[in-house]
Amino acid sequence: MINKNIEGRSPSSIEKFFLHLHPSKIDTRAIKFNRTFGLGGVCALLFVILSLTGLLLRFSYIPTVEHAYDSILGLKYNTIFGQFIRNLHHLSAKFLIVASFLHLVRVYYSQSIFNKRGENWIYGLLMLFLVLASSFTGYLLPWDQLAYWAITVITQIIEYIPFIGHSLAYLVRGSDTVDGNTLLNFYTLHTGILPLLFIFLMSMHFWLVRKAGGVALPKRDEIQKVDVIPNLVSKEIMLASIVIAALFLIAVFYDAPLLDQANPLKSPNPSKAPWYFLGAQELLLHLHPFFSAVIIPFATALFFFGLPYFKYNNLNIGVWFNSPLGKKITIQSGVIAFVFTFVLIYFLEHFLHFDLWLSNWPSIISTGFIPVLLYVVPVAIYLLFWHKKHQANRTELIMACTSIILSSYISMLLISLLLRGEGMLMIF
Amino acid sequence: MKLNRRKFITRLLVAVASIEALFLIKGSVNKVASASATNNLFNAGKASSFDTNKLYPFLTGQFFLKRFEDGGFLAMSFKCTHLGCVVNTNSQTGGFNCPCHASQFNKFGEVLSAPATRPLDYFPITIEKGELLIDTKTPIRRSSFDKSQLTYV
Ligand code: HEM
Ligand code: FES
């Protein structure tokens, strides 16, 4: 099949290389759309589109404080299809964040991250970090008010890390404030180092998927296999076409934003971080920085990197949500965490002013420890309830924790994005 | 434990890389070296030209110069200590308001309302031949205001 196609022509080496990303035969269950939703493939496609449009943008972009903004204007007004290319790049970057997040959700909840796949989960998390870092470094390049103040706000968050915070922020910015050095740093990372790392990690990622024997599937005695060409490849081409068509269509009507040129002397009101970091910024509004910038991010990262390696007792690899109970607990804890986070933030904003009530206590307790307890204690009671009442075991409880973390972050992100106006105050 | 050649070389490389990383974190990558140190000082003009109990914004130097009743000078950075936005003056309190997340500071730069957790940084002032020289490159952190932060003629 692979060596001879319909016209009897043997495939070229380049074709063979691409064909070797897949095995020649594959389990029918693996190519069902609702096994992977094609999300990994969509991520790869978006990366390719980003690389191509990015290379084109490099022909007109000038990474200096004097010219960066003007070069974007030049692209917009004096270059044929300039704005369109920029829109494509902008949209693909947005979609890549969403797609890689959904891909993470799918591999996690389909229990595809254990044993041999554990290593690939780590590579995946590193790629997620790269996706965010790429978006973040790209965000600064237009050098408009949006870019300048978003990067200012985020690099200031780094300063809250004890001991090394200031040096680290200085290293990232190349300076005390966001300026030409920062632009140079970000440009180098965005168009050089990060894409290169990405290509390396992606190659490893694909190789490890194949090494683990393809996508994870529930154990079964009888396995039905079909040819990858045309069964899988035709589906991939179809999905890719739909994604590309949608991107092109949206890029015609939706312009990537560009505000006034950056003015370091005037902050817009409100100054928000890039949308995918808004959850983190929201946390910083309510919690003492030692918790919101140090303990919670590090604990969460540790938890996610550890996920494949915790002790589990009844893993059903490849089974969605592990068990019917797992499905129930995931959905319920996700919904409850979303609402609970919202309600807690609403109360912290309007009624619970621990910083004023306990003004002679150290702020790490009044605005740190107490709000954290307000969140953690109900969550712990909730998990205990599942354990006692429904005999949820370790596997399901850890799954509930993951759902609670993801859902709370989304809740905070949406609050910050949609419900905060001037002075970052809630609009109701 | 035995140290063979491979292990030795690996460890050597790791050590060199760590030291390099440490220096990078400590000192960063220096992009421009300035020829003379005096460049860093911002000259605000004659000390006698400033009235007491008044606030003078120096946007290009990124600071507010306050002269208090007793004639003491304080140069406060205009960067909010919460997340680095530029604070505005508030004529009612005589202090500063941040447009970004609504922190408020009093006339000494101390926090009136959160989310900021520490007062505005200040810059060292030296007075030479009656002229105020402000070192805008070295902001000084503080946890509250006290008299020693003021500079007198
Ligand atoms: C952002 C760039 C990424 C690309 C291009 C990518 C690509 C892929 C592809 C093509 C697959 C094959 C199955 C599928 O399509 O779902 C896959 C599987 C996998 N990915 Fe990703 N991925 C990316 C990010 C991530 C992230 C963020 C994670 C999680 C932290 C992750 C973890 C995994 C795991 C564990 C598998 C194996 C799943 C299984 O065997 O069923 N990947 N990836
Ligand atoms: S930056 Fe001033 S309050 Fe957040």
PDB file of N, CA and C in Angstrom, chain A residues 355-398:
ATOM      1  N   ASP A 355      -8.290  42.623  54.681  1.00  0.00           N
ATOM      2  CA  ASP A 355      -7.167  43.548  54.830  1.00  0.00           C
ATOM      3  C   ASP A 355      -7.550  44.727  55.726  1.00  0.00           C
ATOM      4  N   LEU A 356      -8.835  45.126  55.713  1.00  0.00           N
ATOM      5  CA  LEU A 356      -9.262  46.224  56.583  1.00  0.00           C
ATOM      6  C   LEU A 356      -9.615  45.727  57.976  1.00  0.00           C
ATOM      7  N   TRP A 357     -10.333  44.590  58.026  1.00  0.00           N
ATOM      8  CA  TRP A 357     -10.756  44.076  59.331  1.00  0.00           C
ATOM      9  C   TRP A 357      -9.566  43.671  60.187  1.00  0.00           C
ATOM     10  N   LEU A 358      -8.590  43.054  59.552  1.00  0.00           N
ATOM     11  CA  LEU A 358      -7.441  42.549  60.313  1.00  0.00           C
ATOM     12  C   LEU A 358      -6.214  43.372  59.989  1.00  0.00           C
ATOM     13  N   SER A 359      -6.398  44.714  59.992  1.00  0.00           N
ATOM     14  CA  SER A 359      -5.321  45.538  59.446  1.00  0.00           C
ATOM     15  C   SER A 359      -4.061  45.491  60.301  1.00  0.00           C
ATOM     16  N   ASN A 360      -4.158  45.058  61.572  1.00  0.00           N
ATOM     17  CA  ASN A 360      -2.913  44.986  62.337  1.00  0.00           C
ATOM     18  C   ASN A 360      -2.290  43.585  62.318  1.00  0.00           C
ATOM     19  N   TRP A 361      -2.879  42.656  61.523  1.00  0.00           N
ATOM     20  CA  TRP A 361      -2.220  41.369  61.322  1.00  0.00           C
ATOM     21  C   TRP A 361      -1.286  41.491  60.128  1.00  0.00           C
ATOM     22  N   PRO A 362      -0.267  40.633  60.072  1.00  0.00           N
ATOM     23  CA  PRO A 362       0.574  40.659  58.872  1.00  0.00           C
ATOM     24  C   PRO A 362      -0.277  40.335  57.636  1.00  0.00           C
ATOM     25  N   SER A 363      -0.002  41.013  56.520  1.00  0.00           N
ATOM     26  CA  SER A 363      -0.872  40.852  55.358  1.00  0.00           C
ATOM     27  C   SER A 363      -0.781  39.445  54.770  1.00  0.00           C
ATOM     28  N   ILE A 364       0.310  38.738  55.064  1.00  0.00           N
ATOM     29  CA  ILE A 364       0.413  37.390  54.521  1.00  0.00           C
ATOM     30  C   ILE A 364      -0.659  36.486  55.133  1.00  0.00           C
ATOM     31  N   ILE A 365      -1.137  36.834  56.342  1.00  0.00           N
ATOM     32  CA  ILE A 365      -2.221  36.057  56.944  1.00  0.00           C
ATOM     33  C   ILE A 365      -3.581  36.596  56.516  1.00  0.00           C
ATOM     34  N   SER A 366      -3.754  37.923  56.629  1.00  0.00           N
ATOM     35  CA  SER A 366      -5.091  38.467  56.371  1.00  0.00           C
ATOM     36  C   SER A 366      -5.457  38.365  54.898  1.00  0.00           C
ATOM     37  N   THR A 367      -4.522  38.605  53.982  1.00  0.00           N
ATOM     38  CA  THR A 367      -4.890  38.528  52.567  1.00  0.00           C
ATOM     39  C   THR A 367      -4.287  37.297  51.897  1.00  0.00           C
ATOM     40  N   GLY A 368      -3.592  36.470  52.670  1.00  0.00           N
ATOM     41  CA  GLY A 368      -3.006  35.276  52.071  1.00  0.00           C
ATOM     42  C   GLY A 368      -3.626  34.015  52.625  1.00  0.00           C
ATOM     43  N   PHE A 369      -3.273  33.731  53.868  1.00  0.00           N
ATOM     44  CA  PHE A 369      -3.663  32.477  54.475  1.00  0.00           C
ATOM     45  C   PHE A 369      -5.182  32.312  54.579  1.00  0.00           C
ATOM     46  N   ILE A 370      -5.852  33.353  55.032  1.00  0.00           N
ATOM     47  CA  ILE A 370      -7.301  33.242  55.268  1.00  0.00           C
ATOM     48  C   ILE A 370      -8.086  32.997  53.980  1.00  0.00           C
ATOM     49  N   PRO A 371      -7.882  33.805  52.915  1.00  0.00           N
ATOM     50  CA  PRO A 371      -8.607  33.501  51.671  1.00  0.00           C
ATOM     51  C   PRO A 371      -8.258  32.122  51.107  1.00  0.00           C
ATOM     52  N   VAL A 372      -7.003  31.694  51.261  1.00  0.00           N
ATOM     53  CA  VAL A 372      -6.635  30.368  50.768  1.00  0.00           C
ATOM     54  C   VAL A 372      -7.423  29.303  51.507  1.00  0.00           C
ATOM     55  N   LEU A 373      -7.529  29.464  52.845  1.00  0.00           N
ATOM     56  CA  LEU A 373      -8.316  28.508  53.623  1.00  0.00           C
ATOM     57  C   LEU A 373      -9.776  28.506  53.187  1.00  0.00           C
ATOM     58  N   LEU A 374     -10.291  29.718  52.911  1.00  0.00           N
ATOM     59  CA  LEU A 374     -11.684  29.824  52.469  1.00  0.00           C
ATOM     60  C   LEU A 374     -11.931  29.006  51.213  1.00  0.00           C
ATOM     61  N   TYR A 375     -10.877  28.836  50.418  1.00  0.00           N
ATOM     62  CA  TYR A 375     -11.032  28.047  49.204  1.00  0.00           C
ATOM     63  C   TYR A 375     -10.742  26.572  49.463  1.00  0.00           C
ATOM     64  N   VAL A 376      -9.653  26.314  50.166  1.00  0.00           N
ATOM     65  CA  VAL A 376      -9.175  24.941  50.294  1.00  0.00           C
ATOM     66  C   VAL A 376     -10.073  24.097  51.195  1.00  0.00           C
ATOM     67  N   VAL A 377     -10.560  24.677  52.297  1.00  0.00           N
ATOM     68  CA  VAL A 377     -11.351  23.878  53.233  1.00  0.00           C
ATOM     69  C   VAL A 377     -12.639  23.339  52.595  1.00  0.00           C
ATOM     70  N   PRO A 378     -13.453  24.182  51.947  1.00  0.00           N
ATOM     71  CA  PRO A 378     -14.647  23.614  51.307  1.00  0.00           C
ATOM     72  C   PRO A 378     -14.305  22.563  50.259  1.00  0.00           C
ATOM     73  N   VAL A 379     -13.216  22.794  49.493  1.00  0.00           N
ATOM     74  CA  VAL A 379     -12.838  21.823  48.471  1.00  0.00           C
ATOM     75  C   VAL A 379     -12.475  20.489  49.125  1.00  0.00           C
ATOM     76  N   ALA A 380     -11.723  20.564  50.227  1.00  0.00           N
ATOM     77  CA  ALA A 380     -11.328  19.331  50.910  1.00  0.00           C
ATOM     78  C   ALA A 380     -12.556  18.596  51.446  1.00  0.00           C
ATOM     79  N   ILE A 381     -13.501  19.346  52.024  1.00  0.00           N
ATOM     80  CA  ILE A 381     -14.723  18.715  52.533  1.00  0.00           C
ATOM     81  C   ILE A 381     -15.484  18.053  51.390  1.00  0.00           C
ATOM     82  N   TYR A 382     -15.527  18.729  50.265  1.00  0.00           N
ATOM     83  CA  TYR A 382     -16.226  18.198  49.096  1.00  0.00           C
ATOM     84  C   TYR A 382     -15.617  16.861  48.658  1.00  0.00           C
ATOM     85  N   LEU A 383     -14.272  16.838  48.594  1.00  0.00           N
ATOM     86  CA  LEU A 383     -13.604  15.607  48.172  1.00  0.00           C
ATOM     87  C   LEU A 383     -13.833  14.490  49.183  1.00  0.00           C
ATOM     88  N   LEU A 384     -13.790  14.859  50.458  1.00  0.00           N
ATOM     89  CA  LEU A 384     -14.015  13.876  51.518  1.00  0.00           C
ATOM     90  C   LEU A 384     -15.409  13.279  51.398  1.00  0.00           C
ATOM     91  N   PHE A 385     -16.372  14.145  51.063  1.00  0.00           N
ATOM     92  CA  PHE A 385     -17.749  13.702  50.884  1.00  0.00           C
ATOM     93  C   PHE A 385     -17.828  12.633  49.784  1.00  0.00           C
ATOM     94  N   TRP A 386     -17.155  12.878  48.665  1.00  0.00           N
ATOM     95  CA  TRP A 386     -17.150  11.881  47.582  1.00  0.00           C
ATOM     96  C   TRP A 386     -16.507  10.581  48.023  1.00  0.00           C
ATOM     97  N   HIS A 387     -15.452  10.726  48.798  1.00  0.00           N
ATOM     98  CA  HIS A 387     -14.732   9.550  49.247  1.00  0.00           C
ATOM     99  C   HIS A 387     -15.592   8.707  50.171  1.00  0.00           C
ATOM    100  N   LYS A 388     -16.260   9.362  51.145  1.00  0.00           N
ATOM    101  CA  LYS A 388     -17.043   8.647  52.152  1.00  0.00           C
ATOM    102  C   LYS A 388     -18.354   8.136  51.570  1.00  0.00           C
ATOM    103  N   LYS A 389     -19.038   9.034  50.861  1.00  0.00           N
ATOM    104  CA  LYS A 389     -20.399   8.728  50.429  1.00  0.00           C
ATOM    105  C   LYS A 389     -20.414   7.800  49.215  1.00  0.00           C
ATOM    106  N   HIS A 390     -19.511   8.053  48.265  1.00  0.00           N
ATOM    107  CA  HIS A 390     -19.590   7.308  47.001  1.00  0.00           C
ATOM    108  C   HIS A 390     -18.400   6.387  46.766  1.00  0.00           C
ATOM    109  N   GLN A 391     -17.574   6.217  47.808  1.00  0.00           N
ATOM    110  CA  GLN A 391     -16.401   5.351  47.669  1.00  0.00           C
ATOM    111  C   GLN A 391     -15.515   5.755  46.479  1.00  0.00           C
ATOM    112  N   ALA A 392     -15.414   7.036  46.208  1.00  0.00           N
ATOM    113  CA  ALA A 392     -14.487   7.471  45.165  1.00  0.00           C
ATOM    114  C   ALA A 392     -13.073   7.149  45.641  1.00  0.00           C
ATOM    115  N   ASN A 393     -12.269   6.518  44.796  1.00  0.00           N
ATOM    116  CA  ASN A 393     -10.920   6.183  45.237  1.00  0.00           C
ATOM    117  C   ASN A 393      -9.906   7.207  44.721  1.00  0.00           C
ATOM    118  N   ARG A 394      -8.641   6.927  44.996  1.00  0.00           N
ATOM    119  CA  ARG A 394      -7.547   7.823  44.665  1.00  0.00           C
ATOM    120  C   ARG A 394      -7.618   8.359  43.235  1.00  0.00           C
ATOM    121  N   THR A 395      -7.778   7.440  42.276  1.00  0.00           N
ATOM    122  CA  THR A 395      -7.772   7.830  40.871  1.00  0.00           C
ATOM    123  C   THR A 395      -8.835   8.890  40.591  1.00  0.00           C
ATOM    124  N   GLU A 396     -10.032   8.637  41.099  1.00  0.00           N
ATOM    125  CA  GLU A 396     -11.123   9.567  40.816  1.00  0.00           C
ATOM    126  C   GLU A 396     -10.948  10.875  41.569  1.00  0.00           C
ATOM    127  N   LEU A 397     -10.409  10.797  42.790  1.00  0.00           N
ATOM    128  CA  LEU A 397     -10.230  12.030  43.560  1.00  0.00           C
ATOM    129  C   LEU A 397      -9.172  12.924  42.916  1.00  0.00           C
ATOM    130  N   ILE A 398      -8.101  12.307  42.404  1.00  0.00           N
ATOM    131  CA  ILE A 398      -7.081  13.109  41.723  1.00  0.00           C
ATOM    132  C   ILE A 398      -7.673  13.748  40.479  1.00  0.00           C
TER     133      ILE A 398
END
